[in-house]
Tab-separated table of C-alpha atoms in Angstrom:
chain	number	residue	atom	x	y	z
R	874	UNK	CA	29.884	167.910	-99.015
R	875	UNK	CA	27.719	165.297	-97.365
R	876	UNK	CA	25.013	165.876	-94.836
R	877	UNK	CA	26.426	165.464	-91.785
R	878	UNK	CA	29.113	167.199	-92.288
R	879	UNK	CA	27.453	170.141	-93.410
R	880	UNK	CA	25.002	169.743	-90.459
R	881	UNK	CA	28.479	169.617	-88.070
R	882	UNK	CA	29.386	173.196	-90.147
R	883	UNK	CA	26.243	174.783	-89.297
R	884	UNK	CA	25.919	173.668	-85.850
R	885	UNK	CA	29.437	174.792	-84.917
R	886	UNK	CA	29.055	178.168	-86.381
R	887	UNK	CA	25.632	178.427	-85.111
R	888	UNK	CA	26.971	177.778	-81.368
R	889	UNK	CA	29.557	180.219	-82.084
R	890	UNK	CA	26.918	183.042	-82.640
R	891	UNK	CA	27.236	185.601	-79.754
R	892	UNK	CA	24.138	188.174	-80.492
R	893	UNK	CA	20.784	187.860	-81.372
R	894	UNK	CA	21.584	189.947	-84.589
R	895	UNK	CA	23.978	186.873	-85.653
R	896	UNK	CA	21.197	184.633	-84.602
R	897	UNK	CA	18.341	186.658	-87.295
R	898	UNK	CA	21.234	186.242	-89.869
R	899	UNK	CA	21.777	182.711	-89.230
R	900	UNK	CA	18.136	182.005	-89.410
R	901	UNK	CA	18.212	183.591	-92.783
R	902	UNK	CA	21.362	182.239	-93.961
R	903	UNK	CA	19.295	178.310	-92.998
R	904	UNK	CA	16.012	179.440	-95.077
R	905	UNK	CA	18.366	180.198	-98.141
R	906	UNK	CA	19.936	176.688	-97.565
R	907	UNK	CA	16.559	175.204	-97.244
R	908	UNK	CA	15.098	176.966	-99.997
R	909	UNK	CA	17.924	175.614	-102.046
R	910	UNK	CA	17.395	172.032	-101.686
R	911	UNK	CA	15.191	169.270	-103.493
R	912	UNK	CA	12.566	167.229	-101.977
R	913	UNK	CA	15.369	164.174	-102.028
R	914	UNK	CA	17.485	166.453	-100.556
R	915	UNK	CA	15.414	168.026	-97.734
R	916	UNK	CA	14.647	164.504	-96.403
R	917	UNK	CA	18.149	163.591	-96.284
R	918	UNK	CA	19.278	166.639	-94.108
R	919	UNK	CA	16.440	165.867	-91.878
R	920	UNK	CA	17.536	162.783	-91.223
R	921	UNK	CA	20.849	164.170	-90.832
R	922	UNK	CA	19.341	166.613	-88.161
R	923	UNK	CA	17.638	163.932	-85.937
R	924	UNK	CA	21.375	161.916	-86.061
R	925	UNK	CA	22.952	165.369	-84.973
R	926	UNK	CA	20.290	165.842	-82.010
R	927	UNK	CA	20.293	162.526	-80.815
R	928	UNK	CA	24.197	162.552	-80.839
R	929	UNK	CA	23.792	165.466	-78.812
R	930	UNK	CA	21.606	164.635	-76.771
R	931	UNK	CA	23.390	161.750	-75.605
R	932	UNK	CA	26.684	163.431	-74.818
R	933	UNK	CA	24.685	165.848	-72.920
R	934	UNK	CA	22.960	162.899	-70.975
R	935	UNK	CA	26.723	161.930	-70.195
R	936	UNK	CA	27.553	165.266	-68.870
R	937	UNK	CA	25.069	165.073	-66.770
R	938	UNK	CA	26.037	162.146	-65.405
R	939	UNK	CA	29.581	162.850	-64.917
R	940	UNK	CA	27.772	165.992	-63.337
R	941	UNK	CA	25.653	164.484	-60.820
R	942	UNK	CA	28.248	161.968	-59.616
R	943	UNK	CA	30.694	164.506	-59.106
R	944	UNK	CA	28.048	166.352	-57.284
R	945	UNK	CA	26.998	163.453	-55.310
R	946	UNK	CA	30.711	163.429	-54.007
R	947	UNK	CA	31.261	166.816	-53.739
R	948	UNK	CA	30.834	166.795	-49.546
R	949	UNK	CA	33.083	163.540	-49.275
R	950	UNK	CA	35.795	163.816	-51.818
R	951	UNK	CA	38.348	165.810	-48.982
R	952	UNK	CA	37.281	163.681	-46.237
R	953	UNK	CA	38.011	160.104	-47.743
R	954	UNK	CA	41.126	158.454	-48.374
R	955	UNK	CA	40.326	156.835	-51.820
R	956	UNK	CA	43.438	154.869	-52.407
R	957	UNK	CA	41.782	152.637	-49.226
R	958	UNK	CA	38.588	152.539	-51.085
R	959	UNK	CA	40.699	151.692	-54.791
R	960	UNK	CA	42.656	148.892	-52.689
R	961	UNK	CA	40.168	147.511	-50.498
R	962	UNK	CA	36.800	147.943	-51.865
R	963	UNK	CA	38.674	147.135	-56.078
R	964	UNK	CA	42.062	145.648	-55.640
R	965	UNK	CA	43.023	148.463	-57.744
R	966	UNK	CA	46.143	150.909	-57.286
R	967	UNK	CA	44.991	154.776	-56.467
R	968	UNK	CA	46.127	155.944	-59.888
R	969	UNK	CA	43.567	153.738	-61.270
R	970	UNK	CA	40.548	154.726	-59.471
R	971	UNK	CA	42.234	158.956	-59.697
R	972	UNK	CA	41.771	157.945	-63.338
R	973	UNK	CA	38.408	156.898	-63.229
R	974	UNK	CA	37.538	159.606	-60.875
R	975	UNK	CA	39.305	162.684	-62.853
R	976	UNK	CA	37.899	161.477	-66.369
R	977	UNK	CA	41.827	161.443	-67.678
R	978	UNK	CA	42.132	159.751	-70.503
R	979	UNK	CA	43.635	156.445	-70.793
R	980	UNK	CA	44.875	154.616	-73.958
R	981	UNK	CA	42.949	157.441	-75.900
R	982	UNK	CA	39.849	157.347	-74.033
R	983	UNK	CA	38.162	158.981	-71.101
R	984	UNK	CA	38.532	156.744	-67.963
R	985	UNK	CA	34.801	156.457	-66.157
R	986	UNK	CA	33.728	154.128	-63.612
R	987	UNK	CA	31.329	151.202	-65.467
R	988	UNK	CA	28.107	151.051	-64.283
R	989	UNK	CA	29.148	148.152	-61.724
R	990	UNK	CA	32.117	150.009	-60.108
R	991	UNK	CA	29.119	152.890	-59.878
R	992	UNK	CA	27.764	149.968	-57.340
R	993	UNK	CA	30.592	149.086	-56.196
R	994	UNK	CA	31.655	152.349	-55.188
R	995	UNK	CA	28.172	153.340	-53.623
R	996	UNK	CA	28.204	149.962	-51.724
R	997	UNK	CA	32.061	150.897	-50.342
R	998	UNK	CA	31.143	154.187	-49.562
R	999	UNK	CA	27.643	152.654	-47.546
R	1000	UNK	CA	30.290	150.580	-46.020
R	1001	UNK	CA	32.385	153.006	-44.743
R	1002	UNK	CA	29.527	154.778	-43.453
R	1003	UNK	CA	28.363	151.555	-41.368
R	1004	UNK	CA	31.580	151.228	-40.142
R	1005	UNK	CA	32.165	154.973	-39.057
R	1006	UNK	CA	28.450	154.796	-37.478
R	1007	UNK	CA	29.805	152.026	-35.735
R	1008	UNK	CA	32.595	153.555	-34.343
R	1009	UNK	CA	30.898	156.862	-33.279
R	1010	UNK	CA	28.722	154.468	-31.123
R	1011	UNK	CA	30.925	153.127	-29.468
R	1012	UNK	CA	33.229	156.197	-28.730
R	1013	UNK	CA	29.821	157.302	-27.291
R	1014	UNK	CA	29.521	154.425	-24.781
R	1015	UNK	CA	33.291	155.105	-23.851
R	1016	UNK	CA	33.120	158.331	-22.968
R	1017	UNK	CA	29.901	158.303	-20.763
């Protein structure tokens, strides 16, 4: 079995541990499979382990992401009409930007806004704001 995919093994079942008696066993069951190993070895799943964390760590940097623009959204979302926003702000259709903004997966792959429709959309959305300022104003100067 290589290295990797014996790290994958023990990460899954150690994320699949539900007690801390488990946990002491698991712990065990790694300083038998460390104990095990040659020097040659050792390095090797070391290296494996900083390839595992960093993968990790960058699909939790993702979540994130996807968390905190969700979040940032959150108060908005039932408010806006986003197929005006997907037509006027991207020439795209609303399925499109539902896509992008639902994370369903297109051609095999999770749709997600690019780092420029990230702009685009927070320049759209600064927009709309303006322009609903605007209007509040001069509702205002109506009414009086």
């Amino acid at each position: 079995m290589d290295v990797l995919n014996e790290i994958s093994k023990l990460q899954d079942e150690f994320i699949s541990l539900e007690s801390d008696k488990e946990r002491d066993a698991f712990k065990l069951k790694m300083r038998d499979v460390l104990s095990r190993k040659n020097k040659k070895e050792l390095e090797e799943f070391h290296e494996a382990i900083q390839v595992k964390a960093n993968e990790t760590i960058h699909v939790s940097e993702a979540l994130i992401n996807e968390v905190n623009f969700k979040k940032a959204l959150e108060d908005i979302v039932p408010a806006i009409t986003w197929s005006y926003i997907a037509e006027h702000y991207f020439g795209k259709s609303r399925s499109w930007f539902s896509q992008r903004m639902n994370g369903y997966h297109v051609n095999n792959k999770e749709a997600e806004f690019s780092k420029e429709e990230k702009n685009i959309l927070a320049d759209a959305l600064m927009d709309l704001s303006d322009r609903i300022r605007n209007s509040a104003h001069l509702l205002k100067e109506h009414c009086l």
